[in-house]
Amino acid sequence: MQMLKAWIITTMVFFVGDIVWLYGVMRKFFVPQIKHLMHVTENGIGMNYVSALAAYLLLSMALTVFVVVPFSTEALSKVFAYGAFLG
């Protein structure tokens, strides 16, 4: 149950951070640079929502397993090593 709670919280924090990144930084800086690689429509960037949801869930699960949960029990150097391995 503790792992599920940590995963839900991690997913929410990851989602909010990614929204800030996508709409705050990416739109202004990266989109003009990589526009030719993206699926751009009249309304903006096209998105595959099923793939995005799967990516969010898998990435947040990996963050939870490799970083969030070990943070409470492992040495900080080991947590950084797990995070580096995940990255």
PDB file of C-alpha atoms in Angstrom:
ATOM      1  CA  MET A   1       0.000   0.000   0.000  1.00  0.00           C
ATOM      2  CA  GLN A   2       2.898   2.349   0.767  1.00  0.00           C
ATOM      3  CA  MET A   3       4.341   1.751  -2.716  1.00  0.00           C
ATOM      4  CA  LEU A   4       0.979   2.519  -4.353  1.00  0.00           C
ATOM      5  CA  LYS A   5       0.636   5.775  -2.408  1.00  0.00           C
ATOM      6  CA  ALA A   6       4.198   6.790  -3.339  1.00  0.00           C
ATOM      7  CA  TRP A   7       3.510   5.938  -6.984  1.00  0.00           C
ATOM      8  CA  ILE A   8       0.334   8.044  -7.098  1.00  0.00           C
ATOM      9  CA  ILE A   9       2.073  11.039  -5.522  1.00  0.00           C
ATOM     10  CA  THR A  10       5.096  10.641  -7.815  1.00  0.00           C
ATOM     11  CA  THR A  11       2.806  10.464 -10.854  1.00  0.00           C
ATOM     12  CA  MET A  12       0.997  13.655  -9.862  1.00  0.00           C
ATOM     13  CA  VAL A  13       4.246  15.566  -9.203  1.00  0.00           C
ATOM     14  CA  PHE A  14       5.763  14.238 -12.439  1.00  0.00           C
ATOM     15  CA  PHE A  15       2.677  15.294 -14.410  1.00  0.00           C
ATOM     16  CA  VAL A  16       2.632  18.835 -12.983  1.00  0.00           C
ATOM     17  CA  GLY A  17       6.362  19.251 -13.583  1.00  0.00           C
ATOM     18  CA  ASP A  18       6.029  18.003 -17.134  1.00  0.00           C
ATOM     19  CA  ILE A  19       3.145  20.381 -17.869  1.00  0.00           C
ATOM     20  CA  VAL A  20       5.296  23.290 -16.664  1.00  0.00           C
ATOM     21  CA  TRP A  21       8.164  22.041 -18.837  1.00  0.00           C
ATOM     22  CA  LEU A  22       6.058  21.454 -21.956  1.00  0.00           C
ATOM     23  CA  TYR A  23       4.101  24.686 -21.865  1.00  0.00           C
ATOM     24  CA  GLY A  24       6.669  26.936 -20.213  1.00  0.00           C
ATOM     25  CA  VAL A  25      10.010  25.958 -21.711  1.00  0.00           C
ATOM     26  CA  MET A  26       9.493  23.572 -24.591  1.00  0.00           C
ATOM     27  CA  ARG A  27       6.960  25.628 -26.509  1.00  0.00           C
ATOM     28  CA  LYS A  28       9.129  28.759 -26.535  1.00  0.00           C
ATOM     29  CA  PHE A  29      12.583  27.263 -26.951  1.00  0.00           C
ATOM     30  CA  PHE A  30      12.589  23.734 -28.360  1.00  0.00           C
ATOM     31  CA  VAL A  31       9.599  23.698 -30.714  1.00  0.00           C
ATOM     32  CA  PRO A  32      11.139  26.214 -33.152  1.00  0.00           C
ATOM     33  CA  GLN A  33      14.349  24.150 -33.137  1.00  0.00           C
ATOM     34  CA  ILE A  34      12.831  20.680 -33.668  1.00  0.00           C
ATOM     35  CA  LYS A  35       9.575  21.540 -35.405  1.00  0.00           C
ATOM     36  CA  HIS A  36      10.567  19.492 -38.446  1.00  0.00           C
ATOM     37  CA  LEU A  37      10.724  16.352 -36.254  1.00  0.00           C
ATOM     38  CA  MET A  38       7.315  16.834 -34.630  1.00  0.00           C
ATOM     39  CA  HIS A  39       3.737  16.162 -35.677  1.00  0.00           C
ATOM     40  CA  VAL A  40       2.532  19.764 -35.884  1.00  0.00           C
ATOM     41  CA  THR A  41      -1.118  20.486 -36.652  1.00  0.00           C
ATOM     42  CA  GLU A  42      -3.067  23.720 -37.108  1.00  0.00           C
ATOM     43  CA  ASN A  43      -3.877  23.731 -33.381  1.00  0.00           C
ATOM     44  CA  GLY A  44      -0.357  23.005 -32.182  1.00  0.00           C
ATOM     45  CA  ILE A  45       1.559  19.821 -31.524  1.00  0.00           C
ATOM     46  CA  GLY A  46      -0.288  16.585 -32.277  1.00  0.00           C
ATOM     47  CA  MET A  47      -0.204  14.050 -29.484  1.00  0.00           C
ATOM     48  CA  ASN A  48      -0.810  10.331 -29.090  1.00  0.00           C
ATOM     49  CA  TYR A  49      -2.623  10.280 -25.739  1.00  0.00           C
ATOM     50  CA  VAL A  50      -2.480   6.514 -25.176  1.00  0.00           C
ATOM     51  CA  SER A  51       1.293   6.489 -25.637  1.00  0.00           C
ATOM     52  CA  ALA A  52       1.683   9.567 -23.435  1.00  0.00           C
ATOM     53  CA  LEU A  53      -0.358   7.973 -20.640  1.00  0.00           C
ATOM     54  CA  ALA A  54       1.664   4.763 -20.863  1.00  0.00           C
ATOM     55  CA  ALA A  55       4.913   6.737 -20.743  1.00  0.00           C
ATOM     56  CA  TYR A  56       3.773   8.757 -17.698  1.00  0.00           C
ATOM     57  CA  LEU A  57       2.734   5.638 -15.815  1.00  0.00           C
ATOM     58  CA  LEU A  58       5.908   3.702 -16.623  1.00  0.00           C
ATOM     59  CA  LEU A  59       8.258   6.600 -15.931  1.00  0.00           C
ATOM     60  CA  SER A  60       6.584   7.465 -12.647  1.00  0.00           C
ATOM     61  CA  MET A  61       6.664   3.796 -11.639  1.00  0.00           C
ATOM     62  CA  ALA A  62      10.388   3.623 -12.413  1.00  0.00           C
ATOM     63  CA  LEU A  63      11.012   6.821 -10.424  1.00  0.00           C
ATOM     64  CA  THR A  64       9.063   5.396  -7.510  1.00  0.00           C
ATOM     65  CA  VAL A  65      10.884   2.047  -7.498  1.00  0.00           C
ATOM     66  CA  PHE A  66      14.397   3.340  -8.137  1.00  0.00           C
ATOM     67  CA  VAL A  67      14.402   6.712  -6.331  1.00  0.00           C
ATOM     68  CA  VAL A  68      11.397   7.591  -4.148  1.00  0.00           C
ATOM     69  CA  VAL A  69      11.070   4.393  -2.100  1.00  0.00           C
ATOM     70  CA  PRO A  70      14.837   3.815  -1.642  1.00  0.00           C
ATOM     71  CA  PHE A  71      15.180   7.437  -0.482  1.00  0.00           C
ATOM     72  CA  SER A  72      13.581   6.528   2.854  1.00  0.00           C
ATOM     73  CA  THR A  73      15.754   3.472   3.556  1.00  0.00           C
ATOM     74  CA  GLU A  74      18.978   3.623   1.528  1.00  0.00           C
ATOM     75  CA  ALA A  75      22.040   5.838   1.769  1.00  0.00           C
ATOM     76  CA  LEU A  76      21.815   9.011  -0.277  1.00  0.00           C
ATOM     77  CA  SER A  77      24.755   7.963  -2.463  1.00  0.00           C
ATOM     78  CA  LYS A  78      22.931   4.736  -3.355  1.00  0.00           C
ATOM     79  CA  VAL A  79      19.743   6.659  -4.208  1.00  0.00           C
ATOM     80  CA  PHE A  80      21.755   8.944  -6.505  1.00  0.00           C
ATOM     81  CA  ALA A  81      23.306   5.875  -8.128  1.00  0.00           C
ATOM     82  CA  TYR A  82      19.835   4.378  -8.712  1.00  0.00           C
ATOM     83  CA  GLY A  83      18.645   7.672 -10.181  1.00  0.00           C
ATOM     84  CA  ALA A  84      21.701   7.882 -12.437  1.00  0.00           C
ATOM     85  CA  PHE A  85      21.095   4.312 -13.577  1.00  0.00           C
ATOM     86  CA  LEU A  86      17.479   5.162 -14.356  1.00  0.00           C
ATOM     87  CA  GLY A  87      18.488   8.336 -16.206  1.00  0.00           C
TER      88      GLY A  87
END
